[in-house]
PDB file of C-alpha atoms in Angstrom:
ATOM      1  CA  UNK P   1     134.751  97.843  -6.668  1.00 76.00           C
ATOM      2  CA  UNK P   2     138.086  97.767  -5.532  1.00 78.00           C
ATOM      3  CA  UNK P   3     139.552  94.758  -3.619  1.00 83.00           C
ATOM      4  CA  UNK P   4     142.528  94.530  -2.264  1.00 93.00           C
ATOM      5  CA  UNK P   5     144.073  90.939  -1.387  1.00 95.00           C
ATOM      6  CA  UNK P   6     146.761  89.934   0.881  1.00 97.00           C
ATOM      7  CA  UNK P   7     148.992  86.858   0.437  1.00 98.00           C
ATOM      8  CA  UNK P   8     151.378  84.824   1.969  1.00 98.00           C
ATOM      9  CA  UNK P   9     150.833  83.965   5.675  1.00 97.00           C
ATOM     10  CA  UNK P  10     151.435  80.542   7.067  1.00 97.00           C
ATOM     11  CA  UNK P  11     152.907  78.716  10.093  1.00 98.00           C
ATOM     12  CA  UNK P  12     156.228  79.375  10.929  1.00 98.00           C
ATOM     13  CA  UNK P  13     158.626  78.979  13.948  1.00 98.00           C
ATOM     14  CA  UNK P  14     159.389  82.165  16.754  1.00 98.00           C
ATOM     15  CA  UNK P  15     162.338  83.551  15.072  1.00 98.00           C
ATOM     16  CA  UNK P  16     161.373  82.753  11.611  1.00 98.00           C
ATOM     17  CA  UNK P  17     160.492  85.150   8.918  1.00 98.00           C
ATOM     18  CA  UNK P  18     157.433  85.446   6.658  1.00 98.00           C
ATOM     19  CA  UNK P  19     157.236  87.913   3.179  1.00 98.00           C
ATOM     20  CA  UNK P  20     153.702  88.955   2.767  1.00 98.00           C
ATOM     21  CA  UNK P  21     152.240  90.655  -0.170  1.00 98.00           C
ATOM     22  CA  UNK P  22     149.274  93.016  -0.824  1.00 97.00           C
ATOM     23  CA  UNK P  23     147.843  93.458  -4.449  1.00 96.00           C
ATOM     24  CA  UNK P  24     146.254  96.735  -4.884  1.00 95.00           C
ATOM     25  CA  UNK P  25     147.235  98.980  -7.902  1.00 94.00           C
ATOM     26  CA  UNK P  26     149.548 101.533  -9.140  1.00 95.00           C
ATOM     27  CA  UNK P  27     146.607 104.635  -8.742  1.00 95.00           C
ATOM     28  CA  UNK P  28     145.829 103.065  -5.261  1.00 95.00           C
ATOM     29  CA  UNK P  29     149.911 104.118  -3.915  1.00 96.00           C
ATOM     30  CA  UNK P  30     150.460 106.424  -5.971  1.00 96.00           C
ATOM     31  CA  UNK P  31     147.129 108.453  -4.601  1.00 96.00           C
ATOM     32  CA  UNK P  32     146.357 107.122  -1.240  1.00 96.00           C
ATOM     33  CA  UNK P  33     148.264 106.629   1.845  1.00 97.00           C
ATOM     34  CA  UNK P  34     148.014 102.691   3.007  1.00 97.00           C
ATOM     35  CA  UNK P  35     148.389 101.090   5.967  1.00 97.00           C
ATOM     36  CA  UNK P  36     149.023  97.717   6.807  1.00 98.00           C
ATOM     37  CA  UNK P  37     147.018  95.844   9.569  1.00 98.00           C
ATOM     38  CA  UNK P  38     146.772  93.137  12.075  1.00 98.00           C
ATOM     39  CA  UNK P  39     143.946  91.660  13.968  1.00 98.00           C
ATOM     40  CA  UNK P  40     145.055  88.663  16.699  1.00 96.00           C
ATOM     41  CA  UNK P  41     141.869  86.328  17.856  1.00 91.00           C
ATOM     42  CA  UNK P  42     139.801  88.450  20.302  1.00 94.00           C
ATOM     43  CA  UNK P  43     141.449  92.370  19.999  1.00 96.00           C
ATOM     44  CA  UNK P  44     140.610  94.863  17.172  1.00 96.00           C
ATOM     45  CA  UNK P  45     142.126  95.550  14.637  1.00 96.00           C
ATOM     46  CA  UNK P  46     145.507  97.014  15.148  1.00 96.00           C
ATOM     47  CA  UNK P  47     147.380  99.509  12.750  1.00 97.00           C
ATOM     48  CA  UNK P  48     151.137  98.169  12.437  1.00 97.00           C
ATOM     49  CA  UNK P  49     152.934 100.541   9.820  1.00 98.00           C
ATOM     50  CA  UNK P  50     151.761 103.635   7.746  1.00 98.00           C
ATOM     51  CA  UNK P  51     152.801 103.319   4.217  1.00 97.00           C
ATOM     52  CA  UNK P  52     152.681 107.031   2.569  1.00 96.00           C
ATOM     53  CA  UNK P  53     152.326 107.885  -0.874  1.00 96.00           C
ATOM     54  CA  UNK P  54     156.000 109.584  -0.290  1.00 94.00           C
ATOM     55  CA  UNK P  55     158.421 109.452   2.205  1.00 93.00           C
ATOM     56  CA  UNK P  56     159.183 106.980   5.079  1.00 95.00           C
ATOM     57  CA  UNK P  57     157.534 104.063   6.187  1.00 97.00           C
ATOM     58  CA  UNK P  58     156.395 104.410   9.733  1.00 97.00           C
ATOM     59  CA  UNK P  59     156.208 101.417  12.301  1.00 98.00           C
ATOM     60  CA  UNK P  60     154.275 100.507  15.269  1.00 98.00           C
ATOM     61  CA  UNK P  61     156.624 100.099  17.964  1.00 98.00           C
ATOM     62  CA  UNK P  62     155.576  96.400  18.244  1.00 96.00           C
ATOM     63  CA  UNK P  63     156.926  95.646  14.920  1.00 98.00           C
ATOM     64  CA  UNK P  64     159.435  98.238  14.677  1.00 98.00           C
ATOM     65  CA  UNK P  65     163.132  96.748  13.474  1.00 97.00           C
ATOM     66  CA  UNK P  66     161.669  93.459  12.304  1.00 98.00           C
ATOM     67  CA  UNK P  67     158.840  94.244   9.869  1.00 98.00           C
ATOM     68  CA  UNK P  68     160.308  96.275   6.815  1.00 98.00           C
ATOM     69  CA  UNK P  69     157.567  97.056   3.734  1.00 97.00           C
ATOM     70  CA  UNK P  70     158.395  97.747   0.221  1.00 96.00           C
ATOM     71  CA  UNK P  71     156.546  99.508  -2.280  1.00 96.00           C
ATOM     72  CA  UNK P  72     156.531  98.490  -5.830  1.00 96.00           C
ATOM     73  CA  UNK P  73     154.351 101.295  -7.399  1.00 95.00           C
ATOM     74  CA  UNK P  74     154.743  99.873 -10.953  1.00 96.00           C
ATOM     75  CA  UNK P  75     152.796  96.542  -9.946  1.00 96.00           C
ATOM     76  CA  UNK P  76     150.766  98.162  -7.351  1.00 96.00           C
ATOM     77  CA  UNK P  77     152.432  95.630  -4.539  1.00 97.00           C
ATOM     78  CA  UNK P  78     153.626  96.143  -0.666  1.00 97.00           C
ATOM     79  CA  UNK P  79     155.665  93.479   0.114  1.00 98.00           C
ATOM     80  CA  UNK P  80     155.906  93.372   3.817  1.00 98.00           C
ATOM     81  CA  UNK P  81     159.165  90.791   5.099  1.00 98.00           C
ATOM     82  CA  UNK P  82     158.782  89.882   8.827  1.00 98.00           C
ATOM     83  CA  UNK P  83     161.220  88.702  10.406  1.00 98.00           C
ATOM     84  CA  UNK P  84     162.451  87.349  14.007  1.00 98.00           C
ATOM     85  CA  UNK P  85     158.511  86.514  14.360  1.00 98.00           C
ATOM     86  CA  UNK P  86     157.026  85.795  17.975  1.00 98.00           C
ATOM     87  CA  UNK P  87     154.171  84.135  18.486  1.00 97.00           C
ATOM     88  CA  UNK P  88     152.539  87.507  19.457  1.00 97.00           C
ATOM     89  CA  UNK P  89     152.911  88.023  15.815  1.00 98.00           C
ATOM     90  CA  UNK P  90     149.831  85.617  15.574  1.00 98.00           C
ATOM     91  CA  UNK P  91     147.112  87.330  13.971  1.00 98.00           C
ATOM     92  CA  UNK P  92     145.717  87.547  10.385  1.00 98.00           C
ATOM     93  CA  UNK P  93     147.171  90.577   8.399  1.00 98.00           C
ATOM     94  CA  UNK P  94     145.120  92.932   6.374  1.00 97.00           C
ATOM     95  CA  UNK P  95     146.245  96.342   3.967  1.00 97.00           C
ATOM     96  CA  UNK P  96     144.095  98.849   3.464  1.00 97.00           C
ATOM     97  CA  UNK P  97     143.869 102.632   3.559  1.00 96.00           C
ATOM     98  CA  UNK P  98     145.306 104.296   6.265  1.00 96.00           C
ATOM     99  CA  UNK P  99     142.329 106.796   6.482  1.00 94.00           C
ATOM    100  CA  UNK P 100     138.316 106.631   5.291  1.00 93.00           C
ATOM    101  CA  UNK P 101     137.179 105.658   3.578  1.00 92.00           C
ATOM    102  CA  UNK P 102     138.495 102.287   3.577  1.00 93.00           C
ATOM    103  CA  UNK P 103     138.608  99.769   0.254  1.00 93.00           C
ATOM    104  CA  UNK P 104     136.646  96.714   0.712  1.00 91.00           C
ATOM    105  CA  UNK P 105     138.402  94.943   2.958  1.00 92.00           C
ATOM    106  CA  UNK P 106     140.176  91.083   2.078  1.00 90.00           C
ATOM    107  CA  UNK P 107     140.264  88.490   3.225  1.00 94.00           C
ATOM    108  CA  UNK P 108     143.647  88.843   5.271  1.00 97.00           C
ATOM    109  CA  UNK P 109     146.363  86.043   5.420  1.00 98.00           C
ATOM    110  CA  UNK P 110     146.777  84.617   8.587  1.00 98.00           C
ATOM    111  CA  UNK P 111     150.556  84.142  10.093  1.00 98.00           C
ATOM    112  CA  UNK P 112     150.464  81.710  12.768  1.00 98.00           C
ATOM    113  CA  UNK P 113     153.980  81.629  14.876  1.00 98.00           C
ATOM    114  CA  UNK P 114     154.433  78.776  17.010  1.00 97.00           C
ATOM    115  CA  UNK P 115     156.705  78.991  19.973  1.00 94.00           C
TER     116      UNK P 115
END
């Protein structure tokens, strides 16, 4: 069964920047469209970026000009790098699929941004 594991989070100041990373596998992006997701104490889970098998990244406007992911195809990694963090960052950060069916889902990493 496939599991996919995020990396990474921690505690860092508002303004501060954070590089994440999600192991999946080569097949995973080269086949399936990913997205990377957040889920703050008390909300749902929110998608924050679209990562397609080609082309451009897409952002949520929420993280849009701060959050940049790469793609490393031949390790099967996304590498998201946060940066200029607010504490409405706060949440625990999850990649998966974009669309069902979903992988397994991690553990997350939590990012905790103090103000």
């Amino acid at each position: 069964q496939v599991q996919l594991a995020e990396s990474g989070g921690g505690l860092v100041q508002a303004g501060g920047s954070l590089r994440l990373s999600c192991a999946a596998s080569t097949e995973i992006l080269e086949n399936r469209e990913m997205g990377w997701y957040r889920q703050a104490p008390g909300t749902q889970r929110e998608l924050i970026a679209t990562i397609p098998t080609r082309g451009h990244i897409n952002y949520a406007e929420s993280v849009k000009g701060r959050f940049t992911i790469s793609k490393e195809i031949n390790t099967g990694m996304l590498y998201p790098q946060m940066n200029s963090l607010k504490p409405e960052d706060t949440a625990v950060y999850y990649c998966n699929t974009r669309y069902y069916p979903y992988y397994k889902w991690g553990q997350g990493t939590q990012v905790t941004v103090s103000s």
